[in-house]
Each structure stands twice: as structure tokens, then as C-alpha cells.
Short mmCIF file of C-alpha atoms in Angstrom, two decimals:
data_model
loop_
_atom_site.label_atom_id
_atom_site.label_comp_id
_atom_site.label_asym_id
_atom_site.label_seq_id
_atom_site.Cartn_x
_atom_site.Cartn_y
_atom_site.Cartn_z
CA MET A 1 -1.80 19.58 -42.85
CA LYS A 2 -0.45 16.26 -41.43
CA THR A 3 -2.66 15.07 -38.81
CA VAL A 4 -0.82 12.51 -36.35
CA ALA A 5 -2.38 10.25 -33.88
CA ILE A 6 -0.02 9.68 -30.94
CA VAL A 7 -1.22 6.57 -28.54
CA GLN A 8 0.87 6.86 -25.09
CA ALA A 9 1.42 3.42 -23.48
CA ARG A 10 3.80 2.20 -21.17
CA MET A 11 4.75 -0.98 -19.38
CA GLY A 12 5.19 0.48 -15.95
CA SER A 13 1.13 1.12 -15.25
CA THR A 14 1.36 1.21 -11.08
CA ARG A 15 -2.36 -0.34 -10.76
CA LEU A 16 -2.19 -2.94 -13.72
CA PRO A 17 1.43 -3.61 -14.79
CA ASN A 18 2.00 -4.64 -18.46
CA LYS A 19 -1.67 -4.03 -19.35
CA VAL A 20 -0.81 -2.83 -22.83
CA MET A 21 0.64 -6.20 -23.54
CA LYS A 22 -1.78 -8.17 -21.97
CA GLU A 23 -3.73 -10.42 -24.63
CA ILE A 24 -7.01 -10.04 -25.79
CA ASN A 25 -8.07 -13.58 -27.21
CA GLY A 26 -4.38 -14.01 -28.01
CA THR A 27 -3.34 -10.40 -29.23
CA PRO A 28 -1.93 -8.08 -27.18
CA MET A 29 -4.22 -5.34 -26.16
CA ILE A 30 -2.17 -2.24 -27.75
CA GLU A 31 -2.12 -4.47 -31.16
CA VAL A 32 -5.86 -4.60 -30.97
CA LEU A 33 -6.01 -0.81 -30.21
CA LEU A 34 -3.62 -0.16 -33.03
CA LYS A 35 -5.74 -2.23 -35.74
CA ARG A 36 -8.80 -0.45 -34.73
CA LEU A 37 -7.31 3.12 -35.07
CA ALA A 38 -5.91 2.29 -38.04
CA LYS A 39 -9.73 2.32 -39.65
CA SER A 40 -9.62 6.08 -39.18
CA GLU A 41 -9.82 7.82 -42.86
CA GLN A 42 -8.48 11.24 -41.43
CA ILE A 43 -5.14 10.42 -39.46
CA ASP A 44 -2.27 10.20 -41.91
CA GLN A 45 0.13 8.47 -39.44
CA ILE A 46 -0.24 6.67 -36.18
CA ILE A 47 2.82 6.58 -33.89
CA VAL A 48 2.92 5.11 -30.23
CA ALA A 49 4.71 7.39 -27.68
CA THR A 50 6.37 5.28 -24.84
CA SER A 51 9.32 6.20 -22.25
CA VAL A 52 12.98 5.43 -22.22
CA ASP A 53 12.13 3.01 -19.24
CA PRO A 54 14.08 -0.55 -20.30
CA LYS A 55 10.75 -2.20 -19.18
CA ASN A 56 9.19 -1.06 -22.20
CA ASP A 57 11.60 -2.58 -24.38
CA LEU A 58 9.20 -5.75 -25.08
CA LEU A 59 6.37 -3.15 -25.91
CA VAL A 60 8.41 -1.26 -28.45
CA ARG A 61 9.60 -4.39 -30.17
CA HIS A 62 5.98 -5.55 -30.66
CA VAL A 63 4.87 -2.16 -32.09
CA GLU A 64 7.98 -1.95 -34.72
CA SER A 65 7.07 -5.58 -35.51
CA LEU A 66 3.63 -4.11 -36.36
CA GLY A 67 4.99 -1.56 -38.67
CA TYR A 68 4.46 1.34 -36.67
CA VAL A 69 6.91 3.99 -35.38
CA CYS A 70 7.49 3.97 -31.35
CA GLU A 71 9.11 7.15 -30.04
CA ARG A 72 10.57 7.18 -26.71
CA GLY A 73 11.08 10.03 -24.30
CA SER A 74 10.28 11.11 -20.52
CA GLU A 75 8.50 8.52 -18.07
CA ASN A 76 7.00 11.42 -16.02
CA ASP A 77 6.84 14.43 -18.50
CA VAL A 78 4.42 13.01 -21.04
CA LEU A 79 3.71 16.46 -22.35
CA GLU A 80 7.11 16.64 -23.57
CA ARG A 81 7.06 13.11 -24.69
CA TYR A 82 4.27 14.29 -26.85
CA TYR A 83 5.94 17.30 -28.24
CA GLN A 84 9.06 15.32 -28.75
CA ALA A 85 7.26 12.67 -30.78
CA ALA A 86 4.78 14.98 -32.82
CA LYS A 87 7.84 17.29 -33.92
CA ALA A 88 9.74 14.57 -34.87
CA HIS A 89 7.17 13.39 -37.50
CA ASN A 90 6.26 17.23 -38.49
CA ALA A 91 2.41 16.85 -37.22
CA ASP A 92 0.22 20.18 -37.64
CA ILE A 93 -2.51 18.16 -35.72
CA VAL A 94 -2.12 15.86 -32.90
CA ILE A 95 -4.67 13.40 -31.96
CA ARG A 96 -4.30 11.93 -28.09
CA ILE A 97 -5.04 8.45 -27.66
CA THR A 98 -3.83 6.39 -24.60
CA GLY A 99 -3.04 3.10 -24.62
CA ASP A 100 -5.75 1.71 -21.90
CA CYS A 101 -8.67 2.29 -24.22
CA PRO A 102 -8.71 -0.58 -26.65
CA LEU A 103 -12.48 0.27 -27.79
CA VAL A 104 -11.18 3.33 -29.94
CA ASP A 105 -13.66 3.91 -32.42
CA ALA A 106 -12.33 5.35 -35.64
CA ASN A 107 -15.57 6.67 -36.66
CA LEU A 108 -15.59 8.43 -33.46
CA VAL A 109 -12.22 9.80 -34.06
CA ASP A 110 -12.93 10.91 -37.37
CA THR A 111 -15.76 12.98 -36.27
CA ALA A 112 -13.47 14.53 -33.77
CA ILE A 113 -11.04 15.46 -36.32
CA ASN A 114 -13.48 17.11 -38.61
CA ASP A 115 -15.50 18.78 -35.90
CA PHE A 116 -11.96 20.31 -34.86
CA LYS A 117 -11.28 21.64 -38.48
CA ASP A 118 -14.99 22.85 -38.83
CA HIS A 119 -14.57 25.11 -35.79
CA GLY A 120 -10.96 26.26 -36.19
CA VAL A 121 -9.93 25.74 -32.59
CA ASP A 122 -6.60 25.15 -30.70
CA TYR A 123 -8.08 21.98 -28.96
CA LEU A 124 -11.28 19.71 -29.18
CA SER A 125 -12.07 16.85 -27.11
CA ASN A 126 -15.33 14.64 -26.06
CA THR A 127 -14.62 14.69 -22.34
CA SER A 128 -15.19 18.13 -21.48
CA PRO A 129 -17.92 17.59 -20.30
CA ALA A 130 -17.71 13.79 -20.40
CA THR A 131 -21.05 12.00 -21.67
CA TYR A 132 -19.45 9.07 -23.85
CA PRO A 133 -18.33 6.14 -22.20
CA ASP A 134 -14.83 6.13 -20.26
CA GLY A 135 -12.77 4.49 -22.65
CA LEU A 136 -13.56 6.24 -25.77
CA ASP A 137 -11.52 9.70 -24.95
CA ILE A 138 -10.34 11.72 -27.81
CA GLU A 139 -8.31 14.66 -27.68
CA VAL A 140 -7.20 16.64 -30.90
CA PHE A 141 -5.10 19.86 -30.65
CA THR A 142 -2.61 21.85 -32.84
CA MET A 143 1.01 21.56 -32.99
CA LYS A 144 1.41 25.50 -31.77
CA ALA A 145 -1.13 24.74 -28.79
CA LEU A 146 1.19 21.51 -27.67
CA GLU A 147 4.44 23.76 -28.01
CA ARG A 148 3.07 26.63 -26.08
CA ALA A 149 1.84 24.38 -23.35
CA LEU A 150 5.13 22.92 -23.04
CA LYS A 151 6.98 26.16 -22.98
CA GLU A 152 4.71 27.88 -20.37
CA THR A 153 3.44 25.14 -17.75
CA THR A 154 5.56 24.19 -15.01
CA SER A 155 2.91 22.05 -13.15
CA LEU A 156 3.73 18.43 -12.90
CA PHE A 157 0.19 17.44 -13.02
CA ASP A 158 0.15 19.19 -16.54
CA GLN A 159 3.24 17.50 -17.45
CA GLU A 160 1.85 14.41 -16.50
CA HIS A 161 -1.42 14.55 -18.10
CA VAL A 162 -0.30 16.52 -21.34
CA THR A 163 -3.58 18.51 -22.03
CA PRO A 164 -4.98 20.23 -18.63
CA TYR A 165 -2.85 23.40 -19.53
CA ILE A 166 -4.28 23.93 -23.03
CA ARG A 167 -7.86 23.06 -21.51
CA ASN A 168 -7.72 25.26 -18.50
CA SER A 169 -5.65 27.96 -18.78
CA GLY A 170 -7.90 30.20 -20.95
CA LYS A 171 -5.43 30.97 -23.22
CA PHE A 172 -6.60 28.77 -25.98
CA LYS A 173 -9.53 28.13 -28.23
CA THR A 174 -11.42 24.93 -27.53
CA HIS A 175 -14.47 23.08 -28.24
CA SER A 176 -16.25 19.63 -27.31
CA ILE A 177 -18.25 17.15 -28.76
CA SER A 178 -21.16 15.69 -26.78
CA TYR A 179 -23.27 12.46 -27.17
CA THR A 180 -27.09 12.96 -27.16
CA GLU A 181 -27.39 11.51 -23.51
CA ASP A 182 -24.80 11.00 -20.58
CA LEU A 183 -23.34 7.76 -20.85
CA SER A 184 -20.15 8.97 -18.78
CA ASP A 185 -20.80 6.55 -15.95
CA LEU A 186 -20.11 3.41 -18.27
CA ARG A 187 -16.69 2.20 -17.83
CA TRP A 188 -14.70 0.59 -20.76
CA THR A 189 -11.48 1.82 -20.31
CA VAL A 190 -8.59 -0.68 -18.54
CA ASP A 191 -6.72 0.73 -15.47
CA GLU A 192 -7.20 -2.44 -13.16
CA PRO A 193 -7.33 -6.20 -13.21
CA VAL A 194 -11.46 -6.02 -13.25
CA ASP A 195 -11.58 -3.40 -16.04
CA PHE A 196 -9.42 -5.89 -18.27
CA GLU A 197 -12.24 -8.64 -17.25
CA VAL A 198 -14.76 -6.18 -18.54
CA ILE A 199 -13.04 -5.76 -21.63
CA SER A 200 -12.11 -9.26 -22.48
CA ASN A 201 -15.82 -10.20 -22.02
CA ILE A 202 -16.63 -7.81 -24.81
CA PHE A 203 -14.05 -8.86 -27.31
CA ASP A 204 -14.99 -12.46 -26.49
CA HIS A 205 -18.86 -11.66 -27.29
CA PHE A 206 -17.86 -10.11 -30.60
CA SER A 207 -15.29 -12.38 -31.38
CA PRO A 208 -13.38 -12.99 -34.05
CA ASN A 209 -14.40 -9.64 -34.99
CA ILE A 210 -12.66 -6.71 -33.46
CA TYR A 211 -13.91 -3.72 -35.69
CA PHE A 212 -17.34 -3.81 -33.69
CA SER A 213 -18.65 -0.10 -33.25
CA TRP A 214 -18.91 1.63 -29.86
CA HIS A 215 -22.72 1.75 -30.42
CA GLU A 216 -22.89 -1.87 -30.64
CA VAL A 217 -20.60 -2.12 -27.03
CA TYR A 218 -23.53 0.35 -25.86
CA GLU A 219 -26.25 -2.26 -27.04
CA LEU A 220 -24.47 -5.19 -25.76
CA GLN A 221 -24.37 -3.56 -22.09
CA LYS A 222 -27.90 -3.05 -22.20
CA GLN A 223 -29.00 -6.30 -23.30
CA LYS A 224 -25.87 -8.30 -21.35
CA PRO A 225 -25.28 -5.76 -18.24
CA MET A 226 -23.87 -8.76 -16.35
CA LEU A 227 -20.90 -8.38 -18.76
CA PHE A 228 -19.87 -5.20 -17.28
CA ASP A 229 -20.53 -5.59 -13.61
CA ASN A 230 -17.08 -6.08 -12.58
CA ASN A 231 -15.57 -2.91 -12.80
CA ARG A 232 -18.92 -0.57 -11.73
CA ASN A 233 -17.68 0.51 -8.48
CA ILE A 234 -14.63 2.60 -9.72
CA LYS A 235 -15.18 6.19 -10.61
CA ARG A 236 -14.33 7.99 -14.15
CA ASN A 237 -11.00 9.29 -14.07
CA GLU A 238 -10.31 8.02 -10.81
CA GLY A 239 -6.48 7.71 -11.39
CA ALA A 240 -6.10 11.43 -12.40
CA ASN A 241 -6.45 12.58 -8.71
CA MET A 242 -4.76 9.43 -7.42
CA GLY A 243 -0.92 9.54 -6.39
CA THR A 244 1.11 6.53 -7.35
CA GLY A 245 1.10 5.32 -3.64
CA GLN A 246 -2.72 5.17 -3.77
CA LYS A 247 -2.93 3.30 -6.90
CA LEU A 248 -0.37 0.78 -5.52
CA TRP A 249 -2.54 0.35 -2.60
CA LYS A 250 -5.19 -0.61 -4.70
CA ARG A 251 -3.15 -3.07 -6.56
CA ALA A 252 -1.82 -4.35 -3.25
CA LYS A 253 -5.36 -5.66 -2.10
CA SER A 254 -5.63 -7.77 -5.14
CA VAL A 255 -2.82 -9.91 -4.01
CA ILE A 256 -2.30 -9.25 -0.07
CA PRO A 257 -5.08 -9.46 1.54
CA GLY A 258 -6.24 -6.22 3.16
CA GLY A 259 -3.28 -4.36 1.41
CA ASN A 260 -0.91 -5.07 4.43
CA MET A 261 -0.84 -7.76 7.28
CA LEU A 262 -0.50 -4.83 9.65
CA LEU A 263 -3.60 -2.91 10.57
CA SER A 264 -1.32 -0.11 11.73
CA LYS A 265 0.06 0.05 7.95
CA ARG A 266 -3.42 0.27 6.17
CA ALA A 267 -4.38 3.41 4.32
CA GLU A 268 -8.09 3.15 5.47
CA MET A 269 -7.06 3.64 9.13
CA PHE A 270 -5.56 7.30 8.26
CA LEU A 271 -6.79 8.92 4.98
CA PRO A 272 -8.90 6.38 2.76
CA GLU A 273 -8.50 7.61 -0.92
CA HIS A 274 -5.81 10.02 0.03
CA TRP A 275 -2.84 8.33 1.97
CA PRO A 276 0.31 8.18 0.42
CA ALA A 277 0.51 4.55 1.66
CA TYR A 278 3.97 3.95 0.41
CA PHE A 279 7.63 5.78 0.89
CA SER A 280 10.39 5.83 -1.22
CA LYS A 281 13.03 7.38 1.16
CA ALA A 282 12.94 8.14 4.86
CA LYS A 283 15.33 10.21 6.90
CA GLY A 284 15.35 11.65 10.21
CA CYS A 285 11.33 12.72 10.76
CA GLN A 286 11.09 13.30 6.95
CA VAL A 287 9.32 10.66 4.75
CA TRP A 288 8.91 11.08 1.02
CA ASP A 289 6.03 9.18 -0.88
CA LEU A 290 6.44 7.36 -4.39
CA ASP A 291 5.78 10.81 -6.20
CA GLY A 292 8.50 12.49 -4.31
CA ASN A 293 6.27 14.52 -2.02
CA GLN A 294 8.31 15.21 1.30
CA PHE A 295 6.40 14.83 4.31
CA THR A 296 7.22 15.33 8.50
CA ASP A 297 6.12 12.25 9.80
CA MET A 298 3.87 13.00 12.90
CA CYS A 299 2.21 9.97 12.92
CA ILE A 300 3.01 6.45 14.47
CA MET A 301 6.39 5.81 12.64
CA GLY A 302 5.71 2.11 12.68
CA ILE A 303 4.20 2.23 15.94
CA GLY A 304 7.37 3.70 17.24
CA THR A 305 9.97 1.77 15.98
CA ASN A 306 12.74 4.66 14.98
CA THR A 307 13.09 6.77 18.35
CA LEU A 308 16.41 7.75 16.81
CA GLY A 309 14.94 8.83 13.47
CA TYR A 310 14.65 7.05 10.13
CA GLY A 311 17.89 6.06 8.54
CA ASN A 312 20.25 6.89 11.32
CA GLU A 313 23.77 6.96 10.23
CA GLU A 314 25.61 5.40 13.25
CA VAL A 315 22.92 2.59 13.31
CA ASP A 316 22.90 2.10 9.55
CA ASP A 317 26.48 2.13 9.16
CA ALA A 318 27.02 -0.53 11.82
CA VAL A 319 24.64 -2.80 9.90
CA HIS A 320 26.06 -2.35 6.81
CA SER A 321 29.48 -3.12 8.28
CA VAL A 322 28.17 -6.41 9.55
CA ILE A 323 26.32 -7.17 6.26
CA TYR A 324 29.19 -6.71 4.29
CA GLN A 325 30.95 -9.40 6.25
CA GLY A 326 28.28 -11.88 5.97
CA ASN A 327 24.72 -11.85 6.95
CA MET A 328 24.38 -15.32 7.74
CA SER A 329 26.55 -18.75 8.26
CA THR A 330 26.38 -21.96 10.00
CA LEU A 331 28.04 -20.38 13.29
CA ASN A 332 26.68 -17.63 15.52
CA ALA A 333 26.81 -13.98 15.27
CA PRO A 334 29.17 -12.64 18.25
CA GLU A 335 26.75 -9.66 18.47
CA GLU A 336 24.09 -11.64 20.10
CA VAL A 337 26.25 -12.20 23.06
CA TYR A 338 27.22 -8.42 23.60
CA LEU A 339 23.73 -7.35 23.47
CA ALA A 340 22.50 -9.94 26.03
CA GLU A 341 25.31 -8.73 28.33
CA LYS A 342 24.01 -5.13 27.75
CA LEU A 343 20.60 -5.49 28.42
CA ILE A 344 21.18 -7.39 31.41
CA GLU A 345 23.62 -4.53 32.84
CA LEU A 346 20.40 -2.22 32.16
CA HIS A 347 18.36 -4.74 33.84
CA PRO A 348 20.12 -6.25 37.00
CA TRP A 349 16.61 -8.09 37.94
CA ALA A 350 17.19 -9.99 34.81
CA ASP A 351 19.79 -13.35 34.40
CA MET A 352 19.08 -14.63 30.76
CA VAL A 353 18.00 -13.14 27.25
CA ARG A 354 16.52 -14.60 24.38
CA PHE A 355 16.07 -13.11 21.18
CA ALA A 356 13.33 -13.12 18.32
CA ARG A 357 12.54 -10.99 15.24
CA THR A 358 9.09 -9.47 16.03
CA GLY A 359 6.75 -8.43 19.06
CA GLY A 360 4.45 -11.13 18.31
CA GLU A 361 6.96 -13.74 18.12
CA ALA A 362 8.62 -12.71 21.32
CA ASN A 363 5.24 -12.68 23.03
CA ALA A 364 4.24 -16.11 21.95
CA ILE A 365 7.77 -17.59 23.23
CA ALA A 366 6.89 -15.57 26.68
CA ILE A 367 3.57 -17.00 27.13
CA ARG A 368 4.97 -20.65 26.36
CA ILE A 369 7.63 -20.07 28.94
CA ALA A 370 5.76 -18.67 31.68
CA ARG A 371 2.80 -21.12 31.46
CA ALA A 372 5.31 -23.89 31.73
CA ALA A 373 7.12 -21.90 34.86
CA SER A 374 3.82 -21.47 36.58
CA GLY A 375 2.30 -24.71 35.71
CA LYS A 376 -0.90 -23.20 34.74
CA GLU A 377 -2.59 -22.09 31.46
CA LYS A 378 -4.79 -19.10 32.32
CA VAL A 379 -3.58 -15.73 31.57
CA ALA A 380 -4.64 -12.18 32.47
CA VAL A 381 -3.59 -9.31 29.88
CA CYS A 382 -3.79 -5.93 29.62
CA GLY A 383 -2.59 -3.92 26.50
CA TYR A 384 -1.99 -5.50 22.96
CA HIS A 385 0.52 -8.34 22.66
CA GLY A 386 0.45 -9.52 18.76
CA TRP A 387 -2.06 -11.51 17.21
CA HIS A 388 -1.04 -14.89 17.72
CA ASP A 389 -3.65 -17.42 18.67
CA TRP A 390 -3.28 -17.37 22.38
CA TYR A 391 -4.03 -13.52 22.53
CA LEU A 392 -7.00 -13.74 20.30
CA SER A 393 -8.68 -16.23 22.27
CA ALA A 394 -9.77 -13.96 24.58
CA ASN A 395 -12.64 -13.05 22.11
CA LEU A 396 -13.90 -16.74 21.90
CA GLY A 397 -15.87 -15.93 24.61
CA ASP A 398 -16.90 -12.36 23.82
CA SER A 399 -16.04 -10.78 20.64
CA GLU A 400 -15.53 -7.71 22.61
CA ASN A 401 -13.21 -8.68 25.03
CA LEU A 402 -10.32 -6.97 23.46
CA ALA A 403 -12.34 -3.98 22.27
CA GLY A 404 -10.15 -1.93 24.70
CA HIS A 405 -6.89 -3.25 24.12
CA LEU A 406 -6.56 -2.96 20.42
CA LEU A 407 -9.60 -2.63 18.00
CA PRO A 408 -13.16 -3.71 18.51
CA GLY A 409 -14.57 -6.26 16.43
CA LEU A 410 -11.40 -8.50 16.19
CA SER A 411 -12.59 -11.91 14.64
CA PRO A 412 -11.23 -14.84 16.59
CA LYS A 413 -12.34 -17.25 13.50
CA GLY A 414 -9.46 -19.98 13.09
CA VAL A 415 -8.53 -19.68 16.86
CA PRO A 416 -8.98 -23.54 18.38
CA GLN A 417 -12.08 -23.46 20.87
CA ASN A 418 -10.41 -25.44 23.27
CA LEU A 419 -8.47 -22.08 24.26
CA ARG A 420 -11.63 -20.43 25.13
CA GLY A 421 -11.15 -19.52 28.82
CA THR A 422 -7.47 -19.26 28.93
CA VAL A 423 -7.05 -15.50 28.33
CA PHE A 424 -9.05 -12.84 30.30
CA PRO A 425 -8.50 -9.13 29.70
CA PHE A 426 -8.23 -6.54 32.51
CA ASN A 427 -8.01 -2.94 32.27
CA TYR A 428 -5.21 -0.46 33.26
CA ASN A 429 -5.50 0.85 36.65
CA ASN A 430 -8.01 -1.30 37.41
CA PHE A 431 -6.76 -3.45 40.40
CA GLU A 432 -9.77 -4.61 41.57
CA GLU A 433 -10.65 -6.16 38.61
CA LEU A 434 -7.48 -7.67 37.84
CA GLU A 435 -7.98 -8.89 41.68
CA ALA A 436 -11.25 -10.36 41.03
CA LEU A 437 -10.16 -12.43 38.09
CA VAL A 438 -7.09 -13.82 40.06
CA ASN A 439 -9.48 -14.71 42.95
CA LYS A 440 -11.79 -16.39 40.38
CA HIS A 441 -9.76 -18.27 37.90
CA ASP A 442 -6.78 -20.32 38.47
CA ILE A 443 -4.38 -17.51 37.10
CA GLY A 444 -0.75 -18.67 36.35
CA VAL A 445 0.40 -15.48 34.24
CA ILE A 446 0.16 -11.82 34.24
CA LYS A 447 1.11 -10.16 31.00
CA MET A 448 0.74 -6.50 30.45
CA GLU A 449 1.91 -3.20 29.14
CA VAL A 450 3.61 -1.02 31.65
CA VAL A 451 1.98 2.02 30.70
CA ARG A 452 -0.93 2.78 28.22
CA ASN A 453 -2.60 6.27 27.43
CA LYS A 454 -1.55 7.10 30.67
CA GLY A 455 0.97 6.02 33.52
CA PRO A 456 0.17 4.16 36.84
CA GLU A 457 -2.22 5.66 39.38
CA ASP A 458 -2.54 4.74 43.07
CA ASN A 459 0.52 2.36 42.97
CA PHE A 460 -1.26 0.14 40.41
CA LEU A 461 1.86 -1.45 39.15
CA HIS A 462 3.18 -1.65 43.02
CA LYS A 463 -0.10 -3.76 43.80
CA VAL A 464 0.07 -5.83 40.61
CA ARG A 465 3.73 -6.69 41.58
CA LYS A 466 2.61 -7.47 45.05
CA LEU A 467 -0.42 -9.63 43.80
CA ALA A 468 2.17 -11.65 41.43
CA THR A 469 4.44 -12.33 44.29
CA ASP A 470 1.77 -13.17 46.95
CA LYS A 471 -0.10 -15.59 44.31
CA ASN A 472 3.19 -17.17 42.54
CA ILE A 473 2.22 -15.59 39.30
CA VAL A 474 4.50 -14.88 36.55
CA LEU A 475 4.67 -11.11 35.91
CA ILE A 476 5.47 -10.16 32.33
CA PHE A 477 5.94 -6.73 31.27
CA ASP A 478 5.64 -6.31 27.38
CA GLU A 479 7.88 -3.26 26.55
CA CYS A 480 7.89 -3.73 22.90
CA THR A 481 6.73 -0.22 22.68
CA SER A 482 7.45 1.54 25.50
CA GLY A 483 11.09 0.29 26.03
CA PHE A 484 13.96 2.75 25.65
CA ARG A 485 11.97 5.89 25.51
CA GLU A 486 11.80 7.74 28.64
CA THR A 487 14.20 5.50 30.11
CA PHE A 488 17.55 3.62 29.08
CA GLY A 489 15.95 0.11 29.01
CA GLY A 490 12.46 -0.75 30.24
CA ILE A 491 9.94 1.95 31.65
CA HIS A 492 9.52 0.02 34.56
CA LYS A 493 12.65 1.68 35.97
CA LYS A 494 10.85 4.81 36.26
CA TYR A 495 8.33 3.35 38.29
CA GLY A 496 10.52 1.14 40.38
CA VAL A 497 8.71 -2.10 39.84
CA GLU A 498 10.41 -5.38 38.30
CA PRO A 499 8.94 -8.10 36.50
CA ASP A 500 9.78 -11.64 36.13
CA MET A 501 10.12 -11.28 32.40
CA ALA A 502 10.10 -8.54 29.86
CA MET A 503 10.08 -7.96 26.31
CA PHE A 504 11.74 -5.24 24.15
CA GLY A 505 11.52 -4.34 20.42
CA LYS A 506 10.99 -1.62 18.07
CA ALA A 507 13.00 1.09 19.39
CA LEU A 508 15.73 -1.69 20.33
CA GLY A 509 16.44 -1.85 16.38
CA ASN A 510 15.37 1.48 15.42
CA GLY A 511 13.39 0.14 12.53
CA TYR A 512 15.48 -3.49 12.23
CA ALA A 513 13.62 -6.58 13.07
CA VAL A 514 15.10 -7.46 16.56
CA THR A 515 13.43 -8.22 19.67
CA ALA A 516 14.48 -9.39 22.90
CA ARG A 517 13.07 -11.16 26.13
CA LEU A 518 14.61 -10.80 29.38
CA GLU A 519 13.85 -13.22 32.37
CA LYS A 520 14.89 -14.34 35.69
CA GLU A 521 17.04 -17.56 36.25
CA LYS A 522 13.92 -19.31 38.21
CA LEU A 523 12.03 -19.23 34.76
CA TRP A 524 14.87 -19.95 32.49
CA ARG A 525 15.67 -23.20 34.48
CA GLN A 526 11.84 -23.99 33.52
CA HIS A 527 12.62 -24.35 29.93
CA SER A 528 16.30 -24.72 29.04
CA HIS A 529 15.90 -28.17 28.60
CA HIS A 530 13.38 -27.73 25.62
CA LEU A 531 13.49 -24.28 24.27
#
């Protein structure tokens, strides 16, 4: 009876890439694991099973330089990878060890193998139920059980995690070993950067000895618990029930503040711990996550960027054609002239067009021009107009000023205090509130969304237009979200109210980064010499 330990390892971990080659006191983690496992007296051969992905080439070279065989197989069907590796080496009994468990204890492995043989079962583990610390996981099973599982299961989950079918189908004789106390909450595995910090602390303590027992680690945790604090908030086997997107989201938050610069893109805004977070493909109203799951996107679609659907062929073909000819040069792109003329044709009140990339950028440009044209600094706003200092300054006086316009609790930290008292929010359809602001403050600009959750009531927009005209105030319509939806152009056309300036974005590019700002000639003459 040949007993073969198969260590599954790869470089493409979503949460901690290249973790198996991360160095512990100068030695790659996979090498430390193999040295500790080699102390087993019951294992006849140790092999490493990785995938055919070229990113694993470095791992394969290192493992083979240590004198171990490294078999390569499927990236996602790890069950098939295990079977092929075991078959290639004529295994009768297979020991499953994962490459993220550098504290694997050879004595505990031998105990598991002996119990497996004594009980004459098809499968044995020390994880069902879990009583040992996470990171000491051992599974022992027969080659026949492995082969049967491969033939019978079609579950992607079973294929990825190798043994669930053997454990849960009821078709195999199973057994488990347990510790005398429940230590399953202790975390000694490596899935995330904080896990590696804990493992490094452990090996630093015992250095240069790497052959300490798991009992010694447990005593260390009782004596110096601070060495183990960094990963205490991570649940055991958390990754088994997490999709690739959820794992990548956790990884993102370690290098990107909040995981993403846009509040509207953050997983916590939708379904914490379950939101797919990332897409691999999008077409029409369908979106595919990183695991290939297909969804109908009934959500915000990038706050409504793709009114023609994701991957619209006519739009994409035009973009591809331009990119093929060259995406940048010293000279200008003629398309900006054609688009400017078309926008003015759709909005006869406008005389000039200027382009930007994002809605926030277009809004920041607009507010500077409008202030210059009016000769006044104070602005009345209704709606969301980006995250720049000029807008967030509304919260300098009261942190809840913008609560009804975007989100409550937006902190204005970092916004210069000299902007205090320059921006005043008013509520949609509340003309009296706006009128009071204009009468109390020297307002030079009114910037607003044309519609919000509902349309105008009691001639609200017409009253705003008349007030702006009577008081010589610049009226700006922010149509980054509302434009090109109900009307071919700005939704203000539907209500018969014309602004002095308007911004368009999102739907304008069907997902590509372009925004436009239209304005009357009288405003353009105020800034043409310096902007």
C-alpha cells in the first residue's frame, strides 16, 4: 500500500498572490511546509500538485530543485488534478495537504494515517468537526474513493475543493479525529496578508528551528497572544464560501482605500460578503462575475452609464476604429468638433461646448466659469455634483447639509475652511427654500439636477429659471445622470426650461469616459481668455 501526500499549491491566490513563495526567514513558505511534512514516518512519497498556468512556473522550478516531483493539472478542477497526480504515482492512500498550511505537523499527520488504517475507512479528516486550529488540516482517503468522486460529481464546488463529495454524499465510509478541546477558532493558515504576519511571528519566535510541534505553537499563543492578534477577525474556512470577486474585494481594500474610489461601486453598499464585486464580461443587460456566473443587471449599471446596453457593437466598433488609427497625438481629434456641433444642434440655446472626462471634472469646471461670469462666489445646489472641494464645502458648516443630496455623514476633512459659507443646499421642489437662500445670501450660481426621484411640481423649474433671470444668477443644469434618457439630449427639453449651462456624461459615452459642458456665449466670453 503506497501512501502519497499531495500538497496542492499555486501562485494565483486571489487574496494573497504568490503566497506559497513568500519567504519565512529567507525560505519560501512551500519549502518550509515540505521540510516539516518530510518528517512523517508514514508517508512514502510527497508530491506537489499545481496547475498548468504559466504563473506557476517559478513554483515548479523551486519545488523540483528541492528534489520533489511537481505535477501540473487543471486550474479550477482540483479534484481532477489530485486524481491525475495520484494515478501517476500509483498511490493507494492519498494525504491531502494544502500549500497555505506551513505549520503542518508530521506527527499529527502520522496519527491521522494510522487511525485511517485502523478504522478501515474510505476517508478520514481532522476537520469534520473542526477541533484543531485552522492550518493543521489533514485529509486521508483511498485512491478508489478519489476516483469514484471524480466520476460521479458534477458540482463545481466539489471539483474545486476536492473532497466534499466524499464527505457529504453518504456513499463512503468516513471517520474523523478530534482534539480533547475545541481550538477551531485559532487561525494558523495563510490566506491573507495578516495571516502571513501571524505565521512570520511564529517562525521568528522559534527561529532557527522550523520543526517545532503544533503543541508548542499552542503554548506560545497562550503565553504571547499578541503575536496572533492580526488575523483574529477572519472566520475559519471563510474562503470556501466566498466567490473569486469577494476574495479580490478583500484584497483590494488592502491597497485601495475603501476598495474602490467610488461609493457606488463598493460591495458593502449592496450585499456585504456576498456581492460579486467584479465582472469578467458584460453584454447587453447581462454581466458575468469572475467565476463565470451570469446575472441580469437590474442594479445601477454604473449609475446609468450604458443606456444602449453593455458592449453595444455599434458604439464599440466606432471606438475600435478610432483606436486602431491612433489614440493620441500632438494634433487634435476631429471627432470633438463633430460632437460639439451635434450637441449644439440638439440644444439650440447653447453656443459653445467644452469636453472633459468625468462628471466631477465637468462640474468643477462649470462652477469656476459660472463664478467668474457672475462675479460672485456663493452657490446654491440641489443634488449630487461630484466630490470636489467646492461641493463638499457645504458640509463645513453642518455635516448633514448634503445628507439629502448624496449620503449622510460625508466628512469635509481636508476641504479648506475658507470655503465655508460658499455653498448652500436646497431641496428639490422647495422653491421657497431656494428663494430664501437667494434673498439672504449673495448667490451668483444655482446648480441643480433637473429631476431627482420625481419630476418638478407646481412649475418648480420655471420658477427657478425666472428667479435666476431676475437676479442675474447663472443657472446650471447637471444632466450627467439624466441626459439622453427620456429625451434625445437633456431632460430639460421635456419641461421647456433652458439653463445657461448644462453638463452631460454617462449615457453620452455609453460607458466610455467622456463628458460635455454646454453654455451660452455670454458665459464663454467671460472665460475664453483664461480657460
